[in-house]
C-alpha atoms as an extended CHARMM CRD file, in Angstrom:
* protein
*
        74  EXT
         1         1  UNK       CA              0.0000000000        0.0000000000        0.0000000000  PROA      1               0.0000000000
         2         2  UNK       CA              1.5800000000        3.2800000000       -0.9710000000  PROA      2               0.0000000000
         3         3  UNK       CA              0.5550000000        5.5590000000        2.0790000000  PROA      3               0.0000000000
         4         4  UNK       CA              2.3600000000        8.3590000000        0.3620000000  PROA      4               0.0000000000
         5         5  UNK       CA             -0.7690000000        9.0300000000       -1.8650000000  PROA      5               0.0000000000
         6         6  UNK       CA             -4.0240000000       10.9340000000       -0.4120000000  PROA      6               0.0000000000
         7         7  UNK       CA             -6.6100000000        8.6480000000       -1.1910000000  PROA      7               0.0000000000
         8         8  UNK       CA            -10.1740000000        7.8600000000        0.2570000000  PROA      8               0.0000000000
         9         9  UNK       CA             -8.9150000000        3.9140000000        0.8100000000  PROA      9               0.0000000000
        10        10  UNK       CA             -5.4990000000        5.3750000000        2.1090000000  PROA      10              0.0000000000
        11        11  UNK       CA             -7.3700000000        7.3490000000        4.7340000000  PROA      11              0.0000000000
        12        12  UNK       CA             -9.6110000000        4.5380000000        5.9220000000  PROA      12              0.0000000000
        13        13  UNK       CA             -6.9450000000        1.8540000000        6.2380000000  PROA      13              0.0000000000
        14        14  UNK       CA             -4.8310000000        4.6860000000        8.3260000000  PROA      14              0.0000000000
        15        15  UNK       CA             -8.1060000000        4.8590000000       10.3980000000  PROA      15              0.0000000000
        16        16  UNK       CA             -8.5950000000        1.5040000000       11.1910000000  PROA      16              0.0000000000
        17        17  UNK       CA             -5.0030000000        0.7170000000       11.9520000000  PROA      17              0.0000000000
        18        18  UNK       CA             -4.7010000000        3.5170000000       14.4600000000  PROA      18              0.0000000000
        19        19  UNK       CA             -8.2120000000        2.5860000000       15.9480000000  PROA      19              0.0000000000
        20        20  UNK       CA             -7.0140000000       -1.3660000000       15.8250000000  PROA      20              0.0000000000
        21        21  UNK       CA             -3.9230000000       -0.7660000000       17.3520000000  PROA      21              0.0000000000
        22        22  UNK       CA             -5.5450000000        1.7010000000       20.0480000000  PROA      22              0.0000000000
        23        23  UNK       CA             -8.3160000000       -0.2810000000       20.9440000000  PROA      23              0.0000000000
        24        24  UNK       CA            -10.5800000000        1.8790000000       20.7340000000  PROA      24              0.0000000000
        25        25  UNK       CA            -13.8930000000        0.9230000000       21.5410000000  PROA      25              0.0000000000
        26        26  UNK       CA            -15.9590000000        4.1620000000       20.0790000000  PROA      26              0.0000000000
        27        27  UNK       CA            -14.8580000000        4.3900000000       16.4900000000  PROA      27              0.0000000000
        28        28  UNK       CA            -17.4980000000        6.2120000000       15.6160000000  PROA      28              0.0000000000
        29        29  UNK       CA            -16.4800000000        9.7010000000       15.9660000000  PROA      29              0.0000000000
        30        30  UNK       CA            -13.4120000000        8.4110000000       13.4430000000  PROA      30              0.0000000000
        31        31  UNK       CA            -14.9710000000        7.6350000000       10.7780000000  PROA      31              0.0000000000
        32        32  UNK       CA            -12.1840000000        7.7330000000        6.8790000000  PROA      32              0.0000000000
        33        33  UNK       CA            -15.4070000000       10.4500000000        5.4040000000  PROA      33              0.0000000000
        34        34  UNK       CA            -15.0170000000       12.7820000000        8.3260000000  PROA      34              0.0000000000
        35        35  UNK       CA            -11.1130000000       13.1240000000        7.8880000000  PROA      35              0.0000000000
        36        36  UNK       CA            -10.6560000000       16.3690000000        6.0610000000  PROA      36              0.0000000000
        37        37  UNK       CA             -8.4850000000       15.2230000000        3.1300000000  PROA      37              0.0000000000
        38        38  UNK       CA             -6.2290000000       18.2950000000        2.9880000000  PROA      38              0.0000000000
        39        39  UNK       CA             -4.9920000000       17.1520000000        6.1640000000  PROA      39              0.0000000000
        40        40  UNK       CA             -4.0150000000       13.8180000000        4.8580000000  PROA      40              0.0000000000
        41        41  UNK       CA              0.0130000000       14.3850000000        6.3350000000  PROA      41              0.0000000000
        42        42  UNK       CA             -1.1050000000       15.1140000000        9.4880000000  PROA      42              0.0000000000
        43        43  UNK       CA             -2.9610000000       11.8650000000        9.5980000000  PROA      43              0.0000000000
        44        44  UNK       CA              0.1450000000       10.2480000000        8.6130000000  PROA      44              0.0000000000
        45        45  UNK       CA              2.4250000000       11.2050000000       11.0920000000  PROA      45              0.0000000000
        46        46  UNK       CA             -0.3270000000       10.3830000000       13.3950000000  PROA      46              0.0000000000
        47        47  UNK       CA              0.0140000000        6.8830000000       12.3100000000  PROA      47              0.0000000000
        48        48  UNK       CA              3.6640000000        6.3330000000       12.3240000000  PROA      48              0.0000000000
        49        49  UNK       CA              4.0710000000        7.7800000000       15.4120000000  PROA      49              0.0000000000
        50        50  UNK       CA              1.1940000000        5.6410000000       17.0390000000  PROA      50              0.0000000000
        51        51  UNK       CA              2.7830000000        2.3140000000       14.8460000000  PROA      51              0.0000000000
        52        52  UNK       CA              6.0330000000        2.6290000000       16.5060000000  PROA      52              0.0000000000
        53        53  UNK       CA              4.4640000000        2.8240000000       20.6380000000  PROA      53              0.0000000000
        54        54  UNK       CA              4.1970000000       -0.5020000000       21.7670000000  PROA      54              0.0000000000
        55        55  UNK       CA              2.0160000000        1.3390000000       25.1000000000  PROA      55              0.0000000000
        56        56  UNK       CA             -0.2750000000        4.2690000000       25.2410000000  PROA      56              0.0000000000
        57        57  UNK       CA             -0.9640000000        5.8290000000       28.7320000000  PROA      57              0.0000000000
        58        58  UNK       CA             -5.1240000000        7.3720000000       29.0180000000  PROA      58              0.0000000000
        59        59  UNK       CA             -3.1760000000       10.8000000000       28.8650000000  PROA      59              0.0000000000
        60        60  UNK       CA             -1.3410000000        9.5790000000       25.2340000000  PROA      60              0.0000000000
        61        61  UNK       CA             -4.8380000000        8.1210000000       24.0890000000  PROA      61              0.0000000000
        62        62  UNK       CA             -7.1060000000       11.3090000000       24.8230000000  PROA      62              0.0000000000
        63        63  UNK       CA             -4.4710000000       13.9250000000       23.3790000000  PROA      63              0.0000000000
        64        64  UNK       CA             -4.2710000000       11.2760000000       19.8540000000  PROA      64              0.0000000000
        65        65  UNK       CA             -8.0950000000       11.2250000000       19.9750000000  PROA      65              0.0000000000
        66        66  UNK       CA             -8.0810000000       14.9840000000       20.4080000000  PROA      66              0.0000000000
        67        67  UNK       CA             -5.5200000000       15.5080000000       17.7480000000  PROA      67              0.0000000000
        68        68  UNK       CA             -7.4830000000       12.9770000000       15.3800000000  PROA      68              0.0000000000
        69        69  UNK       CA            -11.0560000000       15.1610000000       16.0790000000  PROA      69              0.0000000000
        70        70  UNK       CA             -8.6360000000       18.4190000000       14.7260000000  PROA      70              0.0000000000
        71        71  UNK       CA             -8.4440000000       16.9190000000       11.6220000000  PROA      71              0.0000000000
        72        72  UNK       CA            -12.1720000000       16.2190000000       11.0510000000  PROA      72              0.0000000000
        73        73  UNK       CA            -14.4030000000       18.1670000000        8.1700000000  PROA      73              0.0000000000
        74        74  UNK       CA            -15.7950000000       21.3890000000        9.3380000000  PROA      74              0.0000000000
C-alpha cells in the first residue's frame, strides 16, 4: 500500500489501523469520510508515530483522539 498518496482507501486503512492498534472501543467519531483530506500528512504522522508505541498511557490516548477530532471536516 503506498501511504504516500491521499486517497479515500489510504485514509480509511490509516483509520482503522490507528483505531485497531488503540483499541478503541468508540470508532465512531473516526470515521475515513469525516477526515478532512487536505490534512491527509497530518494523519500520517499520526500513524507512524502511534505504529512505533508498543504502550499508550489514558493521557497519550485522549491527546491522539483529540488531535485525530482536529483533523475532522468542518
Amino acid at each position: 500500500m503506498d501511504l504516500s498518496k491521499n486517497t479515500p482507501e489510504n485514509i480509511e486503512y490509516l483509520i482503522g489501523q490507528i483505531t485497531e492498534k488503540l483499541r478503541m472501543v468508540n470508532t465512531a467519531a473516526m470515521r475515513a469520510e469525516s477526515i478532512n483530506n487536505e490534512m491527509y500528512e497530518e494523519l500520517v504522522e499520526i500513524y507512524e508515530m502511534v505504529m512505533k508505541k508498543e504502550h499508550f498511557s489514558p493521557g497519550e490516548m485522549q491527546a491522539l483522539v483529540e488531535e485525530i477530532g482536529r483533523l475532522r471536516k468542518v
